[in-house]
Short mmCIF file of C-alpha atoms and ligand atoms in Angstrom, two decimals:
data_model
loop_
_atom_site.label_atom_id
_atom_site.label_comp_id
_atom_site.label_asym_id
_atom_site.label_seq_id
_atom_site.Cartn_x
_atom_site.Cartn_y
_atom_site.Cartn_z
CA MET A 1 91.93 91.14 128.69
CA GLN A 2 94.41 94.29 129.25
CA LEU A 3 97.69 93.14 128.29
CA THR A 4 100.27 94.92 130.83
CA HIS A 5 102.59 95.43 128.24
CA CYS A 6 101.78 93.81 125.06
CA SER A 7 104.81 92.20 123.24
CA VAL A 8 104.95 93.02 119.52
CA LEU A 9 107.13 91.20 116.95
CA VAL A 10 107.44 92.93 113.62
CA LEU A 11 108.19 91.30 110.30
CA ILE A 12 109.72 93.25 107.78
CA SER A 13 111.54 93.06 104.14
CA GLY A 14 112.40 96.61 103.36
CA ASN A 15 112.68 100.32 104.28
CA GLY A 16 110.85 99.92 107.56
CA SER A 17 109.26 103.52 107.64
CA ASN A 18 105.89 101.68 109.39
CA LEU A 19 108.44 99.88 111.56
CA GLN A 20 109.94 103.19 112.44
CA ALA A 21 106.29 104.73 113.32
CA ILE A 22 105.42 101.91 115.59
CA ILE A 23 108.73 101.98 117.27
CA ASP A 24 108.20 105.73 117.84
CA ASP A 25 104.67 105.45 119.13
CA SER A 26 105.40 102.20 121.42
CA ILE A 27 107.66 104.47 123.54
CA HIS A 28 104.56 106.21 124.99
CA SER A 29 101.98 103.50 124.44
CA ASN A 30 100.94 100.16 125.95
CA TYR A 31 102.96 97.90 123.82
CA LYS A 32 106.73 97.25 123.12
CA VAL A 33 108.57 95.87 120.19
CA CYS A 34 110.52 92.98 121.25
CA ARG A 35 112.25 91.90 117.93
CA VAL A 36 112.32 92.57 114.22
CA ILE A 37 112.70 89.50 111.93
CA CYS A 38 113.68 90.57 108.20
CA ASN A 39 113.95 88.17 105.16
CA LYS A 40 116.59 90.60 103.66
CA ALA A 41 119.97 91.00 105.10
CA ASP A 42 120.30 94.65 103.61
CA ALA A 43 116.85 95.88 104.33
CA TYR A 44 117.55 99.42 105.92
CA GLY A 45 114.47 98.51 108.47
CA LEU A 46 117.26 96.57 110.22
CA THR A 47 119.22 99.49 110.79
CA ARG A 48 116.55 101.22 112.41
CA ALA A 49 116.03 98.62 114.71
CA ALA A 50 119.48 98.69 115.62
CA GLN A 51 119.32 102.69 116.19
CA ALA A 52 116.47 101.90 118.63
CA GLY A 53 117.94 99.15 120.58
CA ILE A 54 115.72 96.44 119.33
CA PRO A 55 117.06 92.96 118.66
CA SER A 56 116.55 91.70 115.19
CA THR A 57 117.22 88.36 113.22
CA VAL A 58 117.60 87.84 109.31
CA ILE A 59 116.02 84.78 108.11
CA ASP A 60 116.57 84.52 104.23
CA HIS A 61 114.10 82.49 102.49
CA ARG A 62 116.42 81.62 99.78
CA ASP A 63 118.09 79.31 102.19
CA TYR A 64 114.97 77.05 102.43
CA GLY A 65 113.94 74.42 100.20
CA SER A 66 110.10 75.04 100.52
CA ARG A 67 107.79 77.75 101.79
CA GLU A 68 106.83 75.56 104.40
CA ASP A 69 110.44 74.76 105.50
CA PHE A 70 111.05 78.61 105.91
CA ASP A 71 107.71 79.07 107.64
CA SER A 72 108.67 76.31 110.04
CA ALA A 73 111.87 77.90 110.88
CA LEU A 74 110.13 81.42 111.30
CA ILE A 75 107.68 79.68 113.66
CA ASP A 76 110.68 78.39 115.68
CA LEU A 77 112.27 81.77 115.92
CA ILE A 78 109.23 83.51 116.82
CA ASP A 79 108.30 80.83 119.74
CA GLN A 80 111.67 81.52 121.22
CA GLU A 81 110.04 84.47 123.18
CA GLN A 82 106.73 85.45 124.48
CA VAL A 83 105.09 87.28 121.59
CA ASP A 84 101.50 88.92 121.75
CA LEU A 85 100.86 90.09 118.33
CA ILE A 86 102.81 89.65 115.02
CA VAL A 87 102.95 92.76 112.70
CA LEU A 88 103.79 92.67 109.04
CA ALA A 89 105.28 95.88 107.72
CA GLY A 90 106.02 95.64 104.48
CA PHE A 91 106.96 91.93 104.68
CA MET A 92 106.95 90.60 101.57
CA ARG A 93 106.84 86.56 101.97
CA ILE A 94 103.03 84.96 101.46
CA LEU A 95 102.74 82.88 104.81
CA SER A 96 101.65 79.32 104.84
CA PRO A 97 98.19 78.01 106.16
CA LYS A 98 100.77 76.33 108.72
CA PHE A 99 101.89 79.63 109.86
CA VAL A 100 98.48 81.44 109.94
CA LYS A 101 97.09 78.85 111.86
CA HIS A 102 99.58 78.39 114.43
CA TYR A 103 99.05 82.30 115.21
CA ALA A 104 95.15 82.76 114.45
CA GLY A 105 93.95 86.27 115.51
CA LYS A 106 97.53 87.21 116.33
CA VAL A 107 99.12 88.55 112.94
CA LEU A 108 98.18 92.13 111.32
CA ASN A 109 98.94 93.37 108.08
CA ILE A 110 98.65 97.03 106.47
CA HIS A 111 97.78 96.96 103.14
CA PRO A 112 97.85 100.32 100.59
CA SER A 113 94.44 100.02 99.36
CA LEU A 114 90.54 100.41 100.70
CA LEU A 115 90.27 96.70 100.89
CA PRO A 116 88.58 94.35 99.68
CA ALA A 117 89.25 96.70 96.49
CA TYR A 118 92.68 96.30 94.93
CA THR A 119 94.31 93.44 96.74
CA GLY A 120 97.77 92.59 95.45
CA THR A 121 100.63 94.76 94.27
CA ASP A 122 100.72 98.13 92.37
CA THR A 123 97.69 99.46 93.73
CA HIS A 124 98.41 103.22 93.48
CA GLN A 125 98.75 103.05 89.69
CA ARG A 126 95.85 100.52 89.44
CA VAL A 127 93.72 103.19 91.37
CA LEU A 128 94.79 105.97 89.20
CA ASP A 129 94.22 104.16 85.94
CA ALA A 130 90.51 103.25 87.30
CA GLY A 131 89.84 106.93 87.77
CA GLU A 132 89.04 106.26 91.57
CA LYS A 133 88.42 109.51 93.74
CA GLU A 134 89.07 107.75 96.73
CA HIS A 135 91.94 105.52 97.85
CA GLY A 136 93.59 104.80 101.06
CA VAL A 137 95.15 102.11 103.44
CA SER A 138 93.73 99.25 105.37
CA VAL A 139 94.51 97.13 108.59
CA HIS A 140 93.55 93.64 108.57
CA PHE A 141 94.13 90.33 110.34
CA VAL A 142 95.96 88.04 108.40
CA THR A 143 94.38 84.77 107.00
CA GLU A 144 94.86 82.17 104.78
CA GLU A 145 93.30 84.49 102.00
CA LEU A 146 95.83 86.97 100.97
CA ASP A 147 94.75 90.51 101.58
CA GLY A 148 91.41 88.95 102.70
CA GLY A 149 91.21 88.62 106.16
CA PRO A 150 88.90 90.67 108.27
CA VAL A 151 89.56 94.47 107.98
CA ILE A 152 90.27 96.19 111.53
CA ALA A 153 90.27 100.16 110.20
CA GLN A 154 90.73 102.12 107.02
CA GLU A 155 91.99 105.78 106.35
CA LYS A 156 90.93 107.34 103.20
CA ILE A 157 92.73 109.84 101.09
CA SER A 158 91.09 111.45 98.04
CA VAL A 159 92.69 111.09 94.76
CA GLU A 160 93.31 114.61 92.88
CA LYS A 161 93.73 115.17 89.28
CA ASN A 162 97.67 115.83 89.46
CA ASP A 163 98.17 112.80 91.60
CA THR A 164 100.90 109.93 90.22
CA ALA A 165 101.57 106.89 91.68
CA ASP A 166 104.39 108.18 93.85
CA THR A 167 102.46 111.23 95.14
CA LEU A 168 99.62 108.39 96.18
CA ALA A 169 102.15 106.39 97.74
CA ASP A 170 103.37 109.27 99.59
CA LYS A 171 99.70 110.32 100.83
CA VAL A 172 99.17 106.81 101.72
CA HIS A 173 102.17 106.19 103.83
CA ILE A 174 101.50 109.17 105.95
CA LYS A 175 98.07 107.58 106.84
CA GLU A 176 99.85 104.02 107.47
CA HIS A 177 102.03 105.81 110.12
CA ILE A 178 99.15 107.04 111.96
CA ILE A 179 96.60 104.15 111.72
CA TYR A 180 99.09 101.28 112.28
CA PRO A 181 100.08 102.44 115.77
CA LYS A 182 96.65 103.17 116.68
CA VAL A 183 95.14 99.59 115.65
CA ILE A 184 98.03 98.10 117.58
CA SER A 185 97.47 100.03 120.79
CA TRP A 186 93.93 98.82 120.58
CA PHE A 187 94.84 95.36 120.18
CA ALA A 188 97.40 95.81 123.10
CA ALA A 189 94.48 96.96 125.15
CA GLY A 190 92.51 93.84 124.37
CA ARG A 191 89.68 95.68 122.32
CA ILE A 192 90.31 94.16 119.16
CA LYS A 193 89.78 90.29 118.36
CA MET A 194 89.45 88.17 115.41
CA GLU A 195 86.36 85.68 116.01
CA SER A 196 84.80 83.36 113.63
CA ASN A 197 86.90 85.36 110.88
CA LYS A 198 85.20 88.63 111.81
CA ALA A 199 86.99 91.57 113.31
CA VAL A 200 85.58 92.50 116.70
CA MET A 201 85.78 95.72 118.67
CA ASP A 202 84.68 96.17 121.98
CA HIS A 203 82.54 92.80 121.44
CA GLU A 204 80.87 94.28 118.24
CA PRO A 205 81.35 92.89 115.19
CA LEU A 206 82.76 95.53 112.67
CA PRO A 207 81.71 96.11 109.14
CA ALA A 208 83.50 94.83 106.26
CA THR A 209 85.54 97.82 105.86
CA GLY A 210 86.33 98.12 109.48
CA ILE A 211 86.53 101.19 111.52
CA GLU A 212 87.12 104.42 109.57
CA VAL A 213 89.48 106.44 111.08
CA HIS A 214 89.42 110.30 110.89
CA PRO A 215 86.25 110.22 108.41
CA ASN A 216 86.18 113.40 106.47
N1 NHR B 301 100.30 85.86 104.20
C1 NHR B 301 98.86 85.31 104.21
N2 NHR B 301 98.70 84.11 104.70
N3 NHR B 301 97.79 86.26 104.17
C2 NHR B 301 98.17 87.73 104.00
O1 NHR B 301 96.96 88.24 103.70
C3 NHR B 301 99.48 88.14 103.81
C4 NHR B 301 100.56 87.22 103.84
C5 NHR B 301 101.84 87.45 103.72
C6 NHR B 301 102.14 89.11 103.63
C7 NHR B 301 101.39 91.24 102.92
C8 NHR B 301 100.82 91.46 101.51
C9 NHR B 301 100.54 92.67 101.03
O2 NHR B 301 99.99 93.52 101.90
C10 NHR B 301 100.94 89.87 103.18
C11 NHR B 301 99.64 89.51 103.31
C12 NHR B 301 103.65 89.60 99.59
C13 NHR B 301 103.11 88.91 98.57
C14 NHR B 301 103.60 88.13 97.41
O3 NHR B 301 102.98 87.94 96.65
C15 NHR B 301 101.33 89.38 98.51
C16 NHR B 301 101.03 90.03 99.52
C17 NHR B 301 101.71 90.76 100.53
C18 NHR B 301 103.02 90.37 100.56
N4 NHR B 301 104.89 87.55 97.85
C19 NHR B 301 105.92 86.90 96.75
C20 NHR B 301 105.64 85.15 97.61
O4 NHR B 301 106.03 84.55 96.80
C21 NHR B 301 107.30 87.15 96.95
C22 NHR B 301 107.62 88.73 96.50
C23 NHR B 301 108.68 89.07 96.86
O5 NHR B 301 109.63 88.35 97.43
O6 NHR B 301 109.28 90.13 96.37
O7 NHR B 301 105.36 85.27 98.51
O8 NHR B 301 100.15 92.94 99.66
C1 GAR B 302 103.84 100.07 102.92
O1 GAR B 302 103.29 101.15 101.82
C2 GAR B 302 102.75 98.93 102.79
O2 GAR B 302 101.63 99.27 102.73
C3 GAR B 302 103.28 98.30 101.71
O3 GAR B 302 104.60 98.33 101.72
C4 GAR B 302 104.91 99.56 102.23
C5 GAR B 302 106.23 99.20 103.12
O4 GAR B 302 106.83 100.36 103.50
N1 GAR B 302 102.89 96.94 101.78
C6 GAR B 302 102.77 96.14 100.76
O5 GAR B 302 102.46 96.66 99.63
C7 GAR B 302 102.39 94.70 100.85
N2 GAR B 302 102.42 94.10 99.46
P1 GAR B 302 107.89 100.40 104.70
O6 GAR B 302 108.88 99.34 104.80
O7 GAR B 302 108.37 101.80 104.41
O8 GAR B 302 107.06 100.22 106.09
#
């Protein structure tokens, strides 16, 4: 089903460069960012939302007694409006099974590695330490398994001799800002779904590494 104008809610914790790329793309695409929710009051991403005229809400996890209480409050906030898709863009709180079940098939995350390799944090340094020749970025559906939901798309970069964790992070960011808006527009067009814990595009199940965007 084609959503006439897919309403996207973006969850952030920090700088929000992916949020910015999504906002910039949305202006000429088939989705709109209806709200930004952030768990850090001083995150620069909130300034980006304000500059784009997008409403935002801060909800600090430290004000809640448990992860489940925080997630219940998050669900209450999100359900105040009609949201078609929730996008994690540098959002740093693990979402409880209750949250994930409530929005099954409607939550995406971007992760700076070629999943299933290098889940977790500090991916760029770990890729260097392992002597990998390739690195990259993955967009996946969020499930209860951390960084383990079905992959929709990946984009690769090559690791050169003089790369550092910082240069790899820069290269990965450039790719993130291309791949994330692209996947969101596919979702908005009704082309991507999660079915039985698999990512499906145009009714075809995708391979475990998703679609390769810009193959070399
Ligand atoms: N939630 C679920 N259920 N599944 C995923 O795949 C998720 C998720 C929530 C966030 C993003 C993520 C990543 O891409 C993400 C994927 C934070 C942590 C973490 O350990 C792990 C993975 C990711 C984000 N967070 C700590 C926590 O206790 C807090 C760290 C902090 O506040 O700085 O939640 O890698
Ligand atoms: C991005 O590189 C994203 O892949 C990564 O955080 C950065 C957020 O940047 N996510 C994780 O590492 C999740 N643990 P941004 O705030 O500028 O979009």
